[in-house]
mmCIF file of C-alpha atoms in Angstrom:
data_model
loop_
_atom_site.group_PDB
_atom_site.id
_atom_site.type_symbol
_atom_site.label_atom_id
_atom_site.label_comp_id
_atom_site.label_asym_id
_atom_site.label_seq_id
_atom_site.Cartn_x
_atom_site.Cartn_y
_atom_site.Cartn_z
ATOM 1 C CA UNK A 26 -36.230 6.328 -17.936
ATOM 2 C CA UNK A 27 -36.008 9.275 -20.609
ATOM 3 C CA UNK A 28 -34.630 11.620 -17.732
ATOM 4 C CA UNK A 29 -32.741 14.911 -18.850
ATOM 5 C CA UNK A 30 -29.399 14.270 -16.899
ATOM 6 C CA UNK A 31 -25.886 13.275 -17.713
ATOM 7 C CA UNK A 32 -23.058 11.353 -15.853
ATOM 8 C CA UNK A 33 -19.664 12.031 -15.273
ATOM 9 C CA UNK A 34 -16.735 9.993 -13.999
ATOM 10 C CA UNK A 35 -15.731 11.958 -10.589
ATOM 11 C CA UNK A 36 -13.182 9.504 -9.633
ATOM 12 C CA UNK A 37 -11.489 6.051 -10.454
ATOM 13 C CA UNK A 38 -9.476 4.097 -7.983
ATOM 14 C CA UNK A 39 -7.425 1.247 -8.010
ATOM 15 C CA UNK A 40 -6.300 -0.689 -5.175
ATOM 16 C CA UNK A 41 -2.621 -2.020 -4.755
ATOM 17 C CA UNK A 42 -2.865 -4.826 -6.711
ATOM 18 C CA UNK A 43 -4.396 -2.979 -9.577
ATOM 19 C CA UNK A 44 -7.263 -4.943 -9.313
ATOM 20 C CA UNK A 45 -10.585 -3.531 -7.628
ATOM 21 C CA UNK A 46 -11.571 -0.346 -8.459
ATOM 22 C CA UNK A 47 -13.763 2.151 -7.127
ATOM 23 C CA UNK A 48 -15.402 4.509 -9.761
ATOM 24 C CA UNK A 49 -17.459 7.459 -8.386
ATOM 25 C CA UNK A 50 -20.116 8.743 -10.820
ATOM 26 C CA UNK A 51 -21.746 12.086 -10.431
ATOM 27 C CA UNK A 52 -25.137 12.803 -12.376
ATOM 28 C CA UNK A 53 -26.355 16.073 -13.321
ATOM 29 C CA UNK A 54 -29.100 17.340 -15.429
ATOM 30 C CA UNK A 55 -32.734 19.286 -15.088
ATOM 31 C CA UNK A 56 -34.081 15.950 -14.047
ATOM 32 C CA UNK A 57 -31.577 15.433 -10.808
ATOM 33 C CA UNK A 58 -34.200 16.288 -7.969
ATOM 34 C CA UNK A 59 -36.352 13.687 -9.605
ATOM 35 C CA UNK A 60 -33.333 11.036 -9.212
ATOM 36 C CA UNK A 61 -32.562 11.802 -5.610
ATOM 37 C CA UNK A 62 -36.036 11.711 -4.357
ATOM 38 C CA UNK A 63 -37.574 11.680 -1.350
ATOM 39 C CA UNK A 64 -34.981 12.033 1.392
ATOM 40 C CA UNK A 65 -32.523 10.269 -1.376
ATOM 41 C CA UNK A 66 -34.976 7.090 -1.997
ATOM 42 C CA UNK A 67 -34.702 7.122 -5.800
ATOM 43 C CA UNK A 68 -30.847 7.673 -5.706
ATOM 44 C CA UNK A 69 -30.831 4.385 -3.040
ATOM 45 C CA UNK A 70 -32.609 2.058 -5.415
ATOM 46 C CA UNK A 71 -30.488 3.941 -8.318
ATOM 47 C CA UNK A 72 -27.280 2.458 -6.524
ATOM 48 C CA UNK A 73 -28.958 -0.534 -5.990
ATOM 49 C CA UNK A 74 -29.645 -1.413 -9.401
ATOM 50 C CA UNK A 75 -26.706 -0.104 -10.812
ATOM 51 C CA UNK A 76 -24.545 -2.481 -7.937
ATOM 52 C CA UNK A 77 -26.914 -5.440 -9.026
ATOM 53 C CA UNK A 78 -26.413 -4.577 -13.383
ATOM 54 C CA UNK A 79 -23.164 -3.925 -13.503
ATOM 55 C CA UNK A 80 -21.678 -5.352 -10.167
ATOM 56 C CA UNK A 81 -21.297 -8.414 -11.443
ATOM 57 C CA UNK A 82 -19.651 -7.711 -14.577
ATOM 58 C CA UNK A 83 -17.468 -5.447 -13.343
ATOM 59 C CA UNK A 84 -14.507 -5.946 -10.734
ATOM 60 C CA UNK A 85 -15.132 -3.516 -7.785
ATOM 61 C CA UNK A 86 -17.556 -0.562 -7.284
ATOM 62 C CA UNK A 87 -19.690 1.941 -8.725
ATOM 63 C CA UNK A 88 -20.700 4.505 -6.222
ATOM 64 C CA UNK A 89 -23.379 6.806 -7.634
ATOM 65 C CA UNK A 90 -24.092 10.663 -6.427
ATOM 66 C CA UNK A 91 -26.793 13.241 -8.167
ATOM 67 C CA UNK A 92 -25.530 16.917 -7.833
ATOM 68 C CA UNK A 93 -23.365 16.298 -4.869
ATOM 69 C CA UNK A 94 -26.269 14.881 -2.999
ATOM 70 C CA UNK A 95 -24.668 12.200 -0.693
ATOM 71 C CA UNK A 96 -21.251 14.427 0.356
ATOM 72 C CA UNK A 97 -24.085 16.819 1.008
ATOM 73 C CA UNK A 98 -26.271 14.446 3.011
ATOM 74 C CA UNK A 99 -22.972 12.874 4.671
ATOM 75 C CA UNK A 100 -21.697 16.491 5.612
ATOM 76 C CA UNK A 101 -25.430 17.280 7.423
ATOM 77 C CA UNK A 102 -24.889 13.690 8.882
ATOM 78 C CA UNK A 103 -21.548 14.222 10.754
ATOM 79 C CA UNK A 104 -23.157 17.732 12.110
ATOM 80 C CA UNK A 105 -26.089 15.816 13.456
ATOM 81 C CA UNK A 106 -23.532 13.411 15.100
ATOM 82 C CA UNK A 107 -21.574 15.889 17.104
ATOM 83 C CA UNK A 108 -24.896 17.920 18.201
ATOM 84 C CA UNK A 109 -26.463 14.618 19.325
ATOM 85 C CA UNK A 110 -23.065 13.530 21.182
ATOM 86 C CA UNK A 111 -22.920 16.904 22.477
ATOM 87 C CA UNK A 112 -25.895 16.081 24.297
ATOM 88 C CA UNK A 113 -25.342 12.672 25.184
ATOM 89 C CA UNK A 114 -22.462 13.877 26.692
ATOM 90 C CA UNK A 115 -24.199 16.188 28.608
ATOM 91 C CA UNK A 116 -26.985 15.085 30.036
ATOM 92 C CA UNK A 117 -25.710 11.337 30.507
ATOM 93 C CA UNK A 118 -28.468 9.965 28.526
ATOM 94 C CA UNK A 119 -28.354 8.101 25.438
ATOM 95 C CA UNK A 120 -30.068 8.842 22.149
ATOM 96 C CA UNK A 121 -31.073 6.325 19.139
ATOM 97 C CA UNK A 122 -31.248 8.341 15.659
ATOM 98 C CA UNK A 123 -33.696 7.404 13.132
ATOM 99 C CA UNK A 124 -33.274 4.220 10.829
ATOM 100 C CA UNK A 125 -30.264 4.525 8.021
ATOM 101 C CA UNK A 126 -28.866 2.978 5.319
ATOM 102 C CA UNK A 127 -25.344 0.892 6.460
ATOM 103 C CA UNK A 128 -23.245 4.032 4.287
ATOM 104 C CA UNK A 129 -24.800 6.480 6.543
ATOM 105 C CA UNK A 130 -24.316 4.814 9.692
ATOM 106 C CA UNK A 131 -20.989 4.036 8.677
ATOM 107 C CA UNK A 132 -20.586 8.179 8.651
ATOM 108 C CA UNK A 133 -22.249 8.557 12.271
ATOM 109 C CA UNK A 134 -19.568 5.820 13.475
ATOM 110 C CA UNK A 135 -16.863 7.618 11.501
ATOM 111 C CA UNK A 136 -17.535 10.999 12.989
ATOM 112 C CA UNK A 137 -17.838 9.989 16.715
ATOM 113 C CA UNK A 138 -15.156 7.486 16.678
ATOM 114 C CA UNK A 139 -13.176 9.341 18.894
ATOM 115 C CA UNK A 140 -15.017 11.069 20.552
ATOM 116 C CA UNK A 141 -13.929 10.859 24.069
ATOM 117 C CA UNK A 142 -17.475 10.836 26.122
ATOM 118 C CA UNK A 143 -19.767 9.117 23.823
ATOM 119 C CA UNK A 144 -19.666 5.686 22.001
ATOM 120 C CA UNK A 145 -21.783 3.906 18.987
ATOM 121 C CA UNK A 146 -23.387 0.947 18.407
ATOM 122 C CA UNK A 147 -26.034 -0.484 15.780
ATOM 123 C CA UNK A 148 -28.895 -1.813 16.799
ATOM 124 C CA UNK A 149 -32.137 -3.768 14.730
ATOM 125 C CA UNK A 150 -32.278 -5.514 11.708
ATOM 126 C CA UNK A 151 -32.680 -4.506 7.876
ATOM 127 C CA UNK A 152 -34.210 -1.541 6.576
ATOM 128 C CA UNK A 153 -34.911 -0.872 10.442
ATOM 129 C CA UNK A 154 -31.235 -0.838 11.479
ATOM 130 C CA UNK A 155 -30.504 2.578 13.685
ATOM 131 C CA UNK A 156 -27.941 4.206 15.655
ATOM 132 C CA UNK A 157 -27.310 4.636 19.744
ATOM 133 C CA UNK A 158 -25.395 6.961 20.708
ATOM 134 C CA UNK A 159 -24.348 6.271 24.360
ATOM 135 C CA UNK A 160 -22.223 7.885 27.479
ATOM 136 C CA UNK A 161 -19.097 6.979 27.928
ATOM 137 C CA UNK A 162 -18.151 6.062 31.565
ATOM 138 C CA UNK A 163 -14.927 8.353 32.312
ATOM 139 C CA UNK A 164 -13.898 5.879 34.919
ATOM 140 C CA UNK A 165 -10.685 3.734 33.300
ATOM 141 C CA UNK B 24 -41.586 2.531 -18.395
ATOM 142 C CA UNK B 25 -42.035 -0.958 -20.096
ATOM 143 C CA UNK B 26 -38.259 -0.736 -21.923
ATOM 144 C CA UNK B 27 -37.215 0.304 -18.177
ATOM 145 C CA UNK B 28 -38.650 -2.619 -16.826
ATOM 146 C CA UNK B 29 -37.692 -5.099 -19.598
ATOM 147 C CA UNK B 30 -34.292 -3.928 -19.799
ATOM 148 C CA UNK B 31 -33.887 -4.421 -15.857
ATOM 149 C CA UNK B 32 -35.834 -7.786 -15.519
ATOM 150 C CA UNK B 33 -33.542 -9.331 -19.011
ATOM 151 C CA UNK B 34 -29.922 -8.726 -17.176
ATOM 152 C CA UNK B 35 -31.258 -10.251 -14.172
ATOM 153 C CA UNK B 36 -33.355 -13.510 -15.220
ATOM 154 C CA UNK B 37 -31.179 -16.314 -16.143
ATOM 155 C CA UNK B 38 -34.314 -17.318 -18.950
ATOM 156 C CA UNK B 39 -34.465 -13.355 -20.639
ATOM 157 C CA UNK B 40 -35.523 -14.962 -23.555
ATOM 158 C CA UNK B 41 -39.186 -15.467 -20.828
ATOM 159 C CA UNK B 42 -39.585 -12.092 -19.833
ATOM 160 C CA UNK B 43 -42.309 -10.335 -21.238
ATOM 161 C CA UNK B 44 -43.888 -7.158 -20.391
ATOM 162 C CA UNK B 45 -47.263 -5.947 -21.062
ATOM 163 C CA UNK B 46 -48.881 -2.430 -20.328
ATOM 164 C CA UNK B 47 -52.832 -3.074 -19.240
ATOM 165 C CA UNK B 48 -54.470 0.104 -18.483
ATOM 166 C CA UNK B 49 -55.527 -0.052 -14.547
ATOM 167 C CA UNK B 50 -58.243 2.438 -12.541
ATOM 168 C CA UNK B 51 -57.915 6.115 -13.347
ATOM 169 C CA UNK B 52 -55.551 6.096 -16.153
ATOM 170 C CA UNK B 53 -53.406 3.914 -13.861
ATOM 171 C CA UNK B 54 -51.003 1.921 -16.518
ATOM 172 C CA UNK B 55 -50.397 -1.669 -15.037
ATOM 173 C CA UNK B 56 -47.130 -3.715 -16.310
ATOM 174 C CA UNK B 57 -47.492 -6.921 -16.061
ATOM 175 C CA UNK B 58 -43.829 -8.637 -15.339
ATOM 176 C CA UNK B 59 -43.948 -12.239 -16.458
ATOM 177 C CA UNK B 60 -40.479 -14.332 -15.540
ATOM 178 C CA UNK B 61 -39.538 -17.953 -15.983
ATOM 179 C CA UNK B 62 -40.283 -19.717 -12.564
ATOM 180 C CA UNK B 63 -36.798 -20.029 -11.361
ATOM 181 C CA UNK B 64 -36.243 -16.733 -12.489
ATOM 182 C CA UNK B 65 -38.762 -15.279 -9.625
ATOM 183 C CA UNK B 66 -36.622 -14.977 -7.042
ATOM 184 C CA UNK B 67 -33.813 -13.127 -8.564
ATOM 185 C CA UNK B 68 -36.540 -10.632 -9.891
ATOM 186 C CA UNK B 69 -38.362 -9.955 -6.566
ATOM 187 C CA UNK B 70 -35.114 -10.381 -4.277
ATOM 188 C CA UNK B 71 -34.648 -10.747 -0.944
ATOM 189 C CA UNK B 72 -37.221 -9.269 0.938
ATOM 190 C CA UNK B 73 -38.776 -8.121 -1.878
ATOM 191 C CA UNK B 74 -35.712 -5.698 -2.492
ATOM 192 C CA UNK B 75 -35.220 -5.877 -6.005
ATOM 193 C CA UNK B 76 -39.058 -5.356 -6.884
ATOM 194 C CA UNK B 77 -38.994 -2.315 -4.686
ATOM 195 C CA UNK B 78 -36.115 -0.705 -6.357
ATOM 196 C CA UNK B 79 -37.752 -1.193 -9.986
ATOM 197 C CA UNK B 80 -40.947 0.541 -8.657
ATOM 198 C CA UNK B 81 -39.209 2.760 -7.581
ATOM 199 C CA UNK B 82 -37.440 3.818 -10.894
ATOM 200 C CA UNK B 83 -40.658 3.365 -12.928
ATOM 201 C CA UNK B 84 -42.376 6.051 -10.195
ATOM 202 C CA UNK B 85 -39.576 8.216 -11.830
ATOM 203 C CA UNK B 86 -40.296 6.802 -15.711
ATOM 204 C CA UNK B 87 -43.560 7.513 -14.790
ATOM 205 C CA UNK B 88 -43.631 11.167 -13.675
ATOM 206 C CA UNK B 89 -41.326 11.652 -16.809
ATOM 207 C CA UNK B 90 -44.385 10.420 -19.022
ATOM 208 C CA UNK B 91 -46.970 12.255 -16.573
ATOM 209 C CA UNK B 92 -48.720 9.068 -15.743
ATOM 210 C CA UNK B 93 -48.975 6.680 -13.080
ATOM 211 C CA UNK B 94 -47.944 3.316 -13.244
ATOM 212 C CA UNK B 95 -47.860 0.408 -11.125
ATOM 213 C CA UNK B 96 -46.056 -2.973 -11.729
ATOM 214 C CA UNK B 97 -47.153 -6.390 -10.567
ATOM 215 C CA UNK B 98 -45.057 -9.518 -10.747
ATOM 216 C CA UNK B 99 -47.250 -12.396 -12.436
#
């Protein structure tokens, strides 16, 4: 793609049996902003190709970040949750976030699973798949 | 952008010895490449719901800017 950046290894594990492995690569270089792209489009078909070139010949996974980009995008993520759960909590009334990818989602359910007055639940199909966040009845 | 594309469409197909790639200048400067895959090898290039082909426009968009041109790529 004749982009200015380089890759490092961030991470490498292996699981108990010594068998799938989970290598986290971080890119950097002049060209990074170019390889994230619009709200982290070119760094989602990145990680798609890369899963589809190399996931097959290799055992296990190869997560990909550019400058930090996606602990960056998950941290923003988890503050989102807790503001929008804040409110759901609130006002009693439930709110459905935009369309994500399944690793974000994953985050929102992460961050609000235990929250005590709100609950989560995917909804839609595909590219179109988004969050609810609902209120929790406090009866038992 | 055509190496990119070449590269990419070769470790997929099951026939890489049948992909070919040629650059045809579009509208405006536009450059056109022209993916041509053995038949079987069409589905595995385009992917489910088209998921595959979206992904390597998306990395020539960034081949593209690189070169300072724009590109396009159709599946023949």
């Amino acid at each position: 793609m004749k982009v200015s950046a380089s890759a490092t290894v961030r991470s490498q594990h292996t699981n108990e049996e010594d068998t799938i492995e989970t290598i986290e690569m971080d890119v950097e270089g002049e060209d990074s902003g170019l390889l994230i792209g619009r709200r982290g489009e070119t760094l989602r078909a990145l990680q798609f190709m890369v899963n589809l070139l190399v996931g097959r010949r290799v055992p296990g996974r190869v997560i990909i970040d550019v400058e930090g980009y996606r602990e960056r995008r998950y941290a923003s993520l988890r503050t989102l949750a807790i503001r929008v759960a804040e409110r759901v909590a609130a006002t009693g009334r439930s709110i459905t976030l935009e369309p994500m990818p399944s690793n974000e989602r994953r985050v929102i359910h992460m961050a609000l699973a235990d929250h005590p007055g709100v609950a989560t639940e995917s909804e839609g199909a595909g590219d179109d798949r988004k969050i609810t966040v609902f209120p929790k009845r406090s009866n038992p | 952008m055509k190496e990119l594309i070449e590269y990419i469409a070769k470790t997929l197909a099951s026939k890489p010895e049948e992909v070919k790639v040629t650059e045809v200048p579009g509208e405006e400067g536009q450059i056109i490449l022209k993916l041509e895959v053995a038949d079987e090898d069409k589905g595995r290039i385009i992917g489910k719901q088209g998921r595959v082909a979206q992904a390597m426009r998306v990395l020539l968009r960034v081949a593209a800017v690189k070169k300072d041109v724009r590109a396009s790529l159709e599946i023949v």
